[in-house]
Tab-separated table of C-alpha atoms in Angstrom:
chain	number	residue	atom	x	y	z
A	21	MET	CA	22.362	11.475	-3.696
A	22	ARG	CA	18.660	10.235	-2.526
A	23	SER	CA	18.438	8.734	-5.764
A	24	ILE	CA	21.454	6.645	-5.792
A	25	MET	CA	19.959	5.759	-2.156
A	26	LEU	CA	17.195	4.098	-3.744
A	27	ILE	CA	19.131	2.420	-6.270
A	28	ALA	CA	21.050	0.781	-3.747
A	29	LEU	CA	18.451	-0.025	-1.762
A	30	LEU	CA	16.770	-1.936	-4.426
A	31	ALA	CA	19.650	-3.227	-5.350
A	32	GLY	CA	20.021	-4.308	-1.657
A	33	LEU	CA	16.827	-5.411	-1.546
A	34	PHE	CA	17.320	-7.879	-4.712
A	35	LEU	CA	20.089	-9.316	-3.445
A	36	PHE	CA	18.486	-9.927	-0.012
A	37	ILE	CA	15.577	-11.325	-1.153
A	38	SER	CA	17.319	-13.671	-3.701
A	39	ASN	CA	19.788	-14.966	-1.144
A	40	PRO	CA	17.928	-15.369	2.101
A	41	VAL	CA	20.212	-15.463	5.104
A	42	GLN	CA	19.983	-18.579	6.987
A	43	GLY	CA	19.802	-18.865	10.523
A	44	ALA	CA	21.812	-21.350	12.927
A	45	GLU	CA	18.768	-23.768	12.774
A	46	ASP	CA	18.978	-23.999	9.115
A	47	VAL	CA	21.047	-26.895	8.250
A	48	PRO	CA	19.858	-30.246	7.758
A	49	ASP	CA	18.739	-32.311	10.803
A	50	CYS	CA	17.872	-35.163	8.915
A	51	SER	CA	19.373	-37.176	6.110
A	52	ILE	CA	15.902	-38.011	5.004
A	53	ASP	CA	17.831	-40.284	1.862
A	54	MET	CA	19.598	-42.536	4.304
A	55	GLY	CA	16.099	-43.292	6.226
A	56	PRO	CA	13.399	-42.192	8.404
A	57	CYS	CA	14.322	-39.877	10.723
A	58	ILE	CA	13.316	-39.454	14.622
A	59	HIS	CA	12.833	-36.588	16.857
A	60	THR	CA	11.346	-36.199	20.124
A	61	VAL	CA	8.543	-33.329	21.045
A	62	ALA	CA	6.097	-33.935	24.476
A	63	GLY	CA	7.724	-37.206	25.364
A	64	ARG	CA	6.816	-39.023	22.192
A	65	GLN	CA	9.077	-40.557	19.334
A	66	VAL	CA	7.962	-38.737	15.880
A	67	THR	CA	9.526	-40.829	13.139
A	68	PHE	CA	9.522	-39.024	9.849
A	69	ASP	CA	9.892	-40.830	6.545
A	70	ILE	CA	9.513	-39.891	2.713
A	71	SER	CA	9.369	-42.431	0.212
A	72	PRO	CA	10.710	-43.346	-2.559
A	73	ARG	CA	14.584	-42.569	-2.175
A	74	PRO	CA	16.004	-40.461	-3.231
A	75	VAL	CA	14.068	-38.125	-2.315
A	76	LYS	CA	13.440	-35.807	-5.694
A	77	THR	CA	11.673	-32.429	-6.109
A	78	MET	CA	8.413	-32.462	-8.303
A	79	LYS	CA	8.182	-36.162	-8.222
A	80	GLU	CA	5.022	-37.487	-6.115
A	81	LEU	CA	6.228	-38.243	-2.626
A	82	THR	CA	4.561	-40.319	0.560
A	83	PHE	CA	5.117	-39.000	3.850
A	84	THR	CA	4.702	-41.687	6.468
A	85	ILE	CA	4.484	-40.461	10.493
A	86	ARG	CA	4.478	-42.500	13.411
A	87	ALA	CA	4.698	-41.334	16.762
A	88	THR	CA	5.054	-43.385	20.189
A	89	GLY	CA	2.255	-43.600	22.755
A	90	ARG	CA	-1.142	-43.536	22.373
A	91	ASN	CA	-1.997	-41.995	19.123
A	92	SER	CA	-5.900	-42.788	18.536
A	93	GLU	CA	-6.971	-39.455	19.501
A	94	LEU	CA	-4.139	-37.232	17.119
A	95	THR	CA	-4.500	-35.228	14.731
A	96	ILE	CA	-1.290	-34.655	13.036
A	97	LEU	CA	-0.733	-31.740	10.301
A	98	LEU	CA	2.278	-31.658	7.756
A	99	ASP	CA	3.544	-28.196	6.314
A	100	LEU	CA	6.411	-28.261	3.932
A	101	SER	CA	8.182	-24.836	3.873
A	102	MET	CA	11.952	-23.390	2.670
A	103	PRO	CA	14.056	-22.284	5.183
A	104	GLY	CA	14.531	-18.236	4.765
A	105	MET	CA	12.187	-17.930	1.497
A	106	TYR	CA	8.821	-17.863	1.202
A	107	MET	CA	7.242	-20.441	-0.769
A	108	GLY	CA	3.816	-20.402	-0.246
A	109	ARG	CA	1.585	-22.924	1.952
A	110	ASN	CA	2.142	-26.624	0.778
A	111	GLU	CA	0.670	-28.653	3.090
A	112	VAL	CA	0.200	-32.577	3.074
A	113	LEU	CA	-3.118	-34.142	4.189
A	114	LEU	CA	-2.273	-37.129	6.206
A	115	LYS	CA	-4.507	-40.180	6.988
A	116	LYS	CA	-4.619	-42.463	9.657
A	117	ASN	CA	-3.187	-45.940	8.344
A	118	PRO	CA	-4.560	-48.897	10.370
A	119	ASP	CA	-0.989	-49.832	11.810
A	120	GLY	CA	-1.341	-46.829	13.286
A	121	SER	CA	0.744	-44.458	11.463
A	122	TYR	CA	-0.044	-41.610	9.470
A	123	SER	CA	0.488	-40.923	5.165
A	124	GLY	CA	-0.147	-38.965	3.024
A	125	LYS	CA	0.944	-37.753	-0.820
A	126	GLY	CA	2.623	-34.309	-1.557
A	127	ILE	CA	5.475	-32.887	-3.863
A	128	ILE	CA	7.986	-30.711	-2.893
A	129	PRO	CA	8.567	-27.977	-5.591
A	130	ARG	CA	11.935	-27.082	-7.192
A	131	CYS	CA	13.615	-23.504	-6.766
A	132	PRO	CA	15.379	-22.406	-9.805
A	133	SER	CA	17.864	-20.932	-7.019
A	134	GLY	CA	19.806	-23.939	-6.709
A	135	ASN	CA	18.663	-24.362	-2.663
A	136	LYS	CA	17.959	-27.669	-1.919
A	137	LEU	CA	16.902	-27.346	1.868
A	138	TRP	CA	13.299	-28.164	3.158
A	139	ARG	CA	11.527	-28.088	6.455
A	140	ALA	CA	8.735	-30.613	6.996
A	141	GLU	CA	6.599	-29.226	10.216
A	142	LEU	CA	4.856	-31.698	12.105
A	143	THR	CA	2.133	-30.320	14.315
A	144	ILE	CA	0.454	-32.560	16.106
A	145	SER	CA	-2.764	-32.283	18.770
A	146	GLY	CA	-1.568	-32.354	22.402
A	147	ALA	CA	1.955	-32.429	21.898
A	148	GLY	CA	3.061	-29.715	19.710
A	149	LYS	CA	5.852	-29.221	16.821
A	150	VAL	CA	8.258	-30.484	15.598
A	151	SER	CA	10.549	-30.122	12.514
A	152	TYR	CA	12.750	-32.189	10.268
A	153	THR	CA	15.201	-29.964	7.756
A	154	PHE	CA	16.767	-31.842	5.202
A	155	ASN	CA	18.054	-31.686	1.862
A	156	VAL	CA	16.227	-32.807	-1.024
A	157	ASN	CA	17.230	-33.787	-4.623
A	158	ARG	CA	17.351	-32.327	-8.076
B	30	MET	CA	-4.576	-29.421	1.893
B	31	LEU	CA	-6.339	-26.142	0.981
B	32	THR	CA	-9.674	-26.723	0.742
B	33	GLY	CA	-13.280	-24.917	0.809
B	34	ASP	CA	-14.151	-21.067	0.120
B	35	SER	CA	-11.383	-19.717	1.802
B	36	VAL	CA	-8.784	-21.408	-0.611
B	37	TYR	CA	-9.014	-18.128	-3.007
B	38	LEU	CA	-8.724	-15.704	-0.395
B	39	LEU	CA	-5.342	-17.862	0.790
B	40	MET	CA	-4.458	-17.668	-3.104
B	41	PHE	CA	-4.343	-14.210	-3.282
B	42	GLY	CA	-2.758	-13.924	0.173
B	43	ALA	CA	0.004	-15.592	-0.585
B	44	GLY	CA	0.586	-14.081	-4.215
B	45	LEU	CA	0.704	-10.863	-2.040
B	46	LEU	CA	3.089	-12.380	0.853
B	47	GLY	CA	5.355	-14.085	-2.621
B	48	GLY	CA	5.242	-10.412	-4.298
B	49	LEU	CA	6.795	-8.879	-1.083
B	50	GLY	CA	9.311	-11.297	-0.864
B	51	HIS	CA	9.793	-14.071	-3.230
B	52	CYS	CA	8.705	-11.890	-6.779
B	53	SER	CA	10.849	-8.913	-6.157
B	54	GLY	CA	13.467	-11.028	-5.658
B	55	MET	CA	13.533	-13.297	-8.554
B	56	CYS	CA	11.303	-11.179	-10.882
B	57	GLY	CA	11.657	-7.926	-9.531
B	58	PRO	CA	15.421	-7.838	-11.766
B	59	ILE	CA	13.446	-8.594	-14.722
B	60	VAL	CA	10.659	-5.861	-14.381
B	61	ALA	CA	13.646	-3.140	-13.555
B	62	ALA	CA	15.306	-4.334	-16.582
B	63	TYR	CA	12.347	-4.196	-18.943
B	64	SER	CA	11.410	-0.557	-17.272
B	65	LEU	CA	15.092	1.221	-17.900
B	66	ASN	CA	14.640	0.568	-21.288
B	67	LEU	CA	11.444	2.265	-21.892
B	68	SER	CA	11.276	5.451	-23.896
B	69	PRO	CA	12.987	8.680	-22.207
B	70	SER	CA	9.750	10.187	-20.638
B	71	ASP	CA	7.751	12.412	-22.401
B	72	GLU	CA	5.299	14.803	-20.731
B	73	ALA	CA	2.253	14.260	-22.928
B	74	ALA	CA	2.891	10.862	-22.926
B	75	ARG	CA	3.379	10.771	-18.547
B	76	PRO	CA	-0.459	9.667	-18.061
B	77	TYR	CA	0.056	6.509	-19.957
B	78	THR	CA	3.513	5.508	-18.256
B	79	SER	CA	1.965	2.801	-16.408
B	80	LEU	CA	0.785	1.019	-19.347
B	81	PRO	CA	3.516	-1.078	-20.011
B	82	HIS	CA	3.631	-2.335	-16.149
B	83	LEU	CA	0.020	-3.160	-16.575
B	84	PHE	CA	0.345	-4.816	-19.762
B	85	TYR	CA	3.001	-6.957	-18.416
B	86	ASN	CA	1.455	-7.703	-15.545
B	87	ALA	CA	-1.856	-8.957	-17.395
B	88	GLY	CA	0.393	-10.940	-19.442
B	89	ARG	CA	1.776	-12.972	-16.678
B	90	ILE	CA	-1.165	-13.622	-15.086
B	91	THR	CA	-3.015	-14.792	-18.217
B	92	THR	CA	-0.039	-17.672	-18.147
B	93	TYR	CA	-0.204	-18.261	-14.635
B	94	SER	CA	-4.259	-18.604	-15.187
B	95	ILE	CA	-4.149	-20.765	-18.146
B	96	ILE	CA	-1.763	-23.084	-16.419
B	97	GLY	CA	-3.060	-23.063	-13.408
B	98	GLY	CA	-6.860	-24.357	-15.349
B	99	LEU	CA	-4.572	-26.752	-17.005
B	100	MET	CA	-3.591	-28.379	-13.590
B	101	GLY	CA	-7.512	-27.741	-11.788
B	102	LEU	CA	-8.249	-29.654	-15.419
B	103	THR	CA	-6.258	-32.460	-14.984
B	104	GLY	CA	-5.688	-32.900	-11.440
B	105	SER	CA	-2.268	-33.756	-11.607
B	106	PHE	CA	0.842	-31.452	-10.720
B	107	ALA	CA	3.298	-33.955	-11.839
B	108	ASN	CA	1.823	-34.320	-15.646
B	109	ILE	CA	1.736	-31.140	-16.241
B	110	VAL	CA	5.072	-29.834	-15.068
B	111	GLN	CA	6.969	-32.775	-17.080
B	112	SER	CA	5.336	-31.664	-20.324
B	113	ILE	CA	6.671	-28.324	-19.969
B	114	GLU	CA	9.732	-27.931	-18.115
B	115	LYS	CA	11.812	-27.797	-21.277
B	116	PHE	CA	9.651	-24.918	-22.781
B	117	GLN	CA	10.073	-23.085	-19.839
B	118	ALA	CA	13.742	-23.658	-19.555
B	119	MET	CA	13.757	-22.383	-23.208
B	120	THR	CA	11.750	-19.300	-22.239
B	121	MET	CA	13.568	-18.508	-19.482
B	122	ALA	CA	16.682	-18.846	-21.832
B	123	GLY	CA	15.010	-16.651	-24.436
B	124	ILE	CA	13.897	-13.971	-22.166
B	125	GLY	CA	17.606	-13.818	-20.552
B	126	ALA	CA	18.552	-13.339	-24.389
B	127	LEU	CA	16.262	-10.963	-24.387
B	128	MET	CA	17.745	-9.292	-21.267
B	129	ILE	CA	21.116	-8.888	-23.074
B	130	LEU	CA	19.943	-7.477	-26.065
B	131	MET	CA	18.384	-4.825	-24.202
B	132	GLY	CA	21.673	-4.173	-22.359
B	133	LEU	CA	23.038	-3.786	-25.171
B	134	GLY	CA	20.501	-1.358	-26.726
B	135	THR	CA	20.587	0.387	-23.691
B	136	SER	CA	24.827	0.842	-23.388
B	137	GLY	CA	24.530	2.602	-26.871
B	138	LEU	CA	27.122	0.320	-28.393
B	139	PHE	CA	24.350	-1.274	-30.926
B	140	SER	CA	21.346	-0.115	-32.100
B	141	PHE	CA	19.184	-2.732	-33.647
B	142	LYS	CA	17.105	-0.482	-35.483
B	143	GLN	CA	16.925	-0.034	-39.088
B	144	LYS	CA	18.191	2.564	-40.684
B	145	GLY	CA	16.732	2.645	-44.462
B	146	ASP	CA	16.429	-0.302	-46.567
B	147	ILE	CA	19.247	-2.170	-48.368
B	148	PRO	CA	20.272	-0.915	-51.691
B	149	PRO	CA	19.442	-2.785	-54.388
B	150	SER	CA	23.254	-3.161	-55.090
B	151	ARG	CA	23.896	-4.575	-51.643
B	152	ARG	CA	20.832	-7.034	-51.879
B	153	THR	CA	22.628	-10.375	-51.316
B	154	PRO	CA	20.951	-13.244	-49.727
B	155	ALA	CA	23.540	-13.025	-46.509
B	156	ALA	CA	22.357	-9.153	-46.533
B	157	VAL	CA	18.940	-10.041	-46.643
B	158	LEU	CA	19.225	-12.564	-43.898
B	159	VAL	CA	21.056	-10.467	-41.700
B	160	ASP	CA	18.485	-7.544	-42.186
B	161	ALA	CA	15.780	-10.227	-41.287
B	162	VAL	CA	17.330	-10.828	-37.965
B	163	ARG	CA	18.301	-7.531	-37.266
B	164	ARG	CA	14.586	-6.626	-37.738
B	165	VAL	CA	13.225	-9.210	-35.505
B	166	ILE	CA	16.155	-8.172	-32.902
B	167	SER	CA	14.485	-4.834	-33.205
B	168	PHE	CA	10.913	-5.588	-32.693
B	169	ILE	CA	11.267	-7.678	-29.948
B	170	ALA	CA	14.154	-5.469	-27.932
B	171	GLU	CA	12.925	-2.051	-29.046
B	172	THR	CA	9.563	-2.328	-29.617
B	173	GLN	CA	7.528	-0.491	-27.133
B	174	THR	CA	3.643	-1.225	-27.763
B	175	SER	CA	1.446	-2.606	-25.350
B	176	GLY	CA	0.801	-5.584	-26.990
B	177	SER	CA	4.502	-5.967	-26.855
B	178	PHE	CA	4.683	-5.618	-22.767
B	179	TYR	CA	1.965	-8.274	-22.854
B	180	ALA	CA	3.799	-10.655	-24.717
B	181	ILE	CA	7.079	-10.401	-22.699
B	182	GLY	CA	5.110	-10.800	-19.413
B	183	MET	CA	2.999	-13.999	-20.827
B	184	ALA	CA	6.720	-15.337	-21.296
B	185	THR	CA	7.508	-14.453	-18.369
B	186	GLY	CA	5.076	-16.392	-16.864
B	187	PHE	CA	6.405	-19.919	-17.745
B	188	ILE	CA	9.514	-18.592	-15.885
B	189	PRO	CA	10.204	-21.898	-13.706
B	190	CYS	CA	9.569	-20.172	-10.062
B	191	GLY	CA	8.633	-22.942	-6.762
B	192	LEU	CA	6.343	-20.298	-5.137
B	193	LEU	CA	4.650	-20.893	-8.328
B	194	TYR	CA	5.024	-24.462	-8.213
B	195	THR	CA	3.874	-24.413	-4.905
B	196	ALA	CA	0.463	-22.358	-6.418
B	197	TYR	CA	0.163	-24.839	-9.269
B	198	ILE	CA	0.126	-27.876	-6.791
B	199	ALA	CA	-2.788	-26.515	-4.825
B	200	ALA	CA	-4.628	-25.683	-8.401
B	201	ALA	CA	-3.748	-29.353	-8.981
B	202	GLY	CA	-4.928	-30.762	-5.827
B	203	ALA	CA	-8.381	-28.656	-6.044
B	204	GLY	CA	-8.749	-29.814	-9.454
B	205	ALA	CA	-8.314	-33.630	-8.107
B	206	GLY	CA	-11.112	-33.173	-5.803
B	207	ALA	CA	-13.481	-31.368	-8.368
B	208	ALA	CA	-16.866	-32.485	-9.482
B	209	ASP	CA	-15.966	-32.771	-12.929
B	210	ARG	CA	-13.087	-31.582	-15.130
B	211	LEU	CA	-14.635	-27.894	-16.128
B	212	GLU	CA	-15.294	-27.601	-12.205
B	213	GLY	CA	-11.249	-28.349	-11.735
B	214	PHE	CA	-10.530	-26.043	-14.731
B	215	LEU	CA	-12.360	-23.121	-13.338
B	216	LYS	CA	-11.403	-23.603	-10.318
B	217	GLY	CA	-7.405	-23.985	-11.060
B	218	MET	CA	-7.838	-20.891	-13.313
B	219	LEU	CA	-9.754	-18.975	-10.589
B	220	MET	CA	-6.516	-19.718	-7.618
B	221	LEU	CA	-3.748	-18.555	-10.328
B	222	PHE	CA	-5.723	-15.812	-11.489
B	223	LEU	CA	-6.335	-14.305	-7.725
B	224	PHE	CA	-2.536	-15.479	-6.808
B	225	GLY	CA	-1.225	-13.542	-10.003
B	226	ILE	CA	-3.187	-10.539	-8.658
B	227	GLY	CA	-1.786	-10.811	-5.445
B	228	THR	CA	1.998	-10.357	-6.707
B	229	ALA	CA	1.038	-7.918	-9.529
B	230	PRO	CA	1.427	-4.775	-6.821
B	231	SER	CA	4.783	-4.980	-5.963
B	232	LEU	CA	5.919	-5.838	-9.464
B	233	PHE	CA	4.010	-3.059	-10.296
B	234	LEU	CA	5.856	-0.643	-7.812
B	235	ILE	CA	9.311	-2.057	-8.796
B	236	GLY	CA	8.725	-1.739	-12.687
B	237	ARG	CA	7.451	2.506	-11.394
B	238	ILE	CA	10.262	3.252	-9.343
B	239	ALA	CA	12.692	1.848	-12.095
B	240	ALA	CA	11.213	3.724	-15.205
B	241	LEU	CA	10.819	7.203	-12.821
B	242	LYS	CA	14.386	6.713	-12.496
B	243	ARG	CA	15.778	5.385	-15.801
B	244	ASP	CA	16.382	9.353	-17.743
B	245	TRP	CA	18.492	9.816	-14.637
B	246	LEU	CA	20.066	6.393	-14.446
B	247	ARG	CA	20.427	6.833	-18.417
B	248	LYS	CA	22.134	9.879	-18.612
B	249	ARG	CA	24.471	9.243	-15.188
B	250	LEU	CA	24.624	5.272	-14.725
B	251	TYR	CA	23.520	4.114	-18.556
B	252	ARG	CA	26.394	1.652	-18.323
B	253	ILE	CA	25.730	0.241	-15.547
B	254	SER	CA	22.063	0.054	-16.620
B	255	ALA	CA	22.914	-1.861	-19.404
B	256	LEU	CA	25.150	-4.216	-16.956
B	257	PHE	CA	23.001	-4.722	-15.097
B	258	MET	CA	20.372	-5.824	-18.012
B	259	ILE	CA	23.223	-7.620	-19.109
B	260	PHE	CA	24.132	-9.418	-15.804
B	261	ILE	CA	20.224	-10.363	-15.364
B	262	GLY	CA	20.266	-12.086	-18.962
B	263	ALA	CA	23.049	-14.184	-18.107
B	264	LEU	CA	22.120	-15.184	-15.071
B	265	LEU	CA	18.528	-16.233	-16.205
B	266	ILE	CA	20.427	-18.296	-19.681
B	267	TYR	CA	22.506	-19.987	-16.581
B	268	ARG	CA	19.481	-20.941	-14.491
B	269	ALA	CA	18.146	-22.636	-17.901
B	270	LEU	CA	20.964	-24.262	-18.617
B	271	ALA	CA	21.367	-25.695	-15.099
B	272	SER	CA	17.804	-26.819	-14.828
């Protein structure tokens, strides 16, 4: 009986981990292939954009962020993750451009499970965090 | 961006975290499948029952380290991945086929072991060819030397994996920032070596648990064990074709 329970537990673990349960927030809130996405955090409008389009995995991408308001002292960190599945730390180094925007290059890896939903989380100094959830193309 | 000496600790930590969740779910079935295929337990051999798992993980880590070194050497993730993508898909399909063969062997429906030489009267070219294929399949699916597990581990290391790609991206980034190519190569190799070490405990544990129960499973649920292996093999082939 214990052996059967152990096997069932292992099988259940495999299935659960291989098919992560997606929460209510794990739905796309950004159609990145259609254009930049805008969210608001701490009174600032933050625009998130990826080029080139369509946004594909395994290709070098340019991530561009613009924030309204005074941003001369801002630092912005960008972290890419897959909702529901641990994919390691994938941070994009952002540099400030002369026009006040921030940009950096990064890669979104392909998940063999077929899952295409990714999240870009921005940590903005003095403002907090804002995230964009979007589907990518293979 | 991962920078500085802390990157090595972070890679190990990523491997540990990934091993508990990601790897257990994605590679765990492969580990369980070959573990179920291990020979019946033998009291005299018991001290060595961890060896297959150690060699399997060593093989995996070898592949990760070599590719990590290449990422660091070139400083480019996309270029290296593009050149190995087709090979990765073929390897995944090959391992899937291996799992199916192991499953067929476990089910007792087929045995690929050669029973004696072909009698001279039956030595037609077709019979010799079939015999050669049978020997290769038997070697791959039923040989249980340390080298065979190391080879399986090395092959498994090529299976496409999103978590692994993230580690390779980090290695390529470290290489891009290195003073020279040798430094980049060594950094990339060390990063993936530590990442691989981090993933090992969970997969080792899965292998040991599955192996401990193999005799029990064989006696009572051998058909289910076989079906499990065949299912995993078919899933791998499907993913290889879909990629």
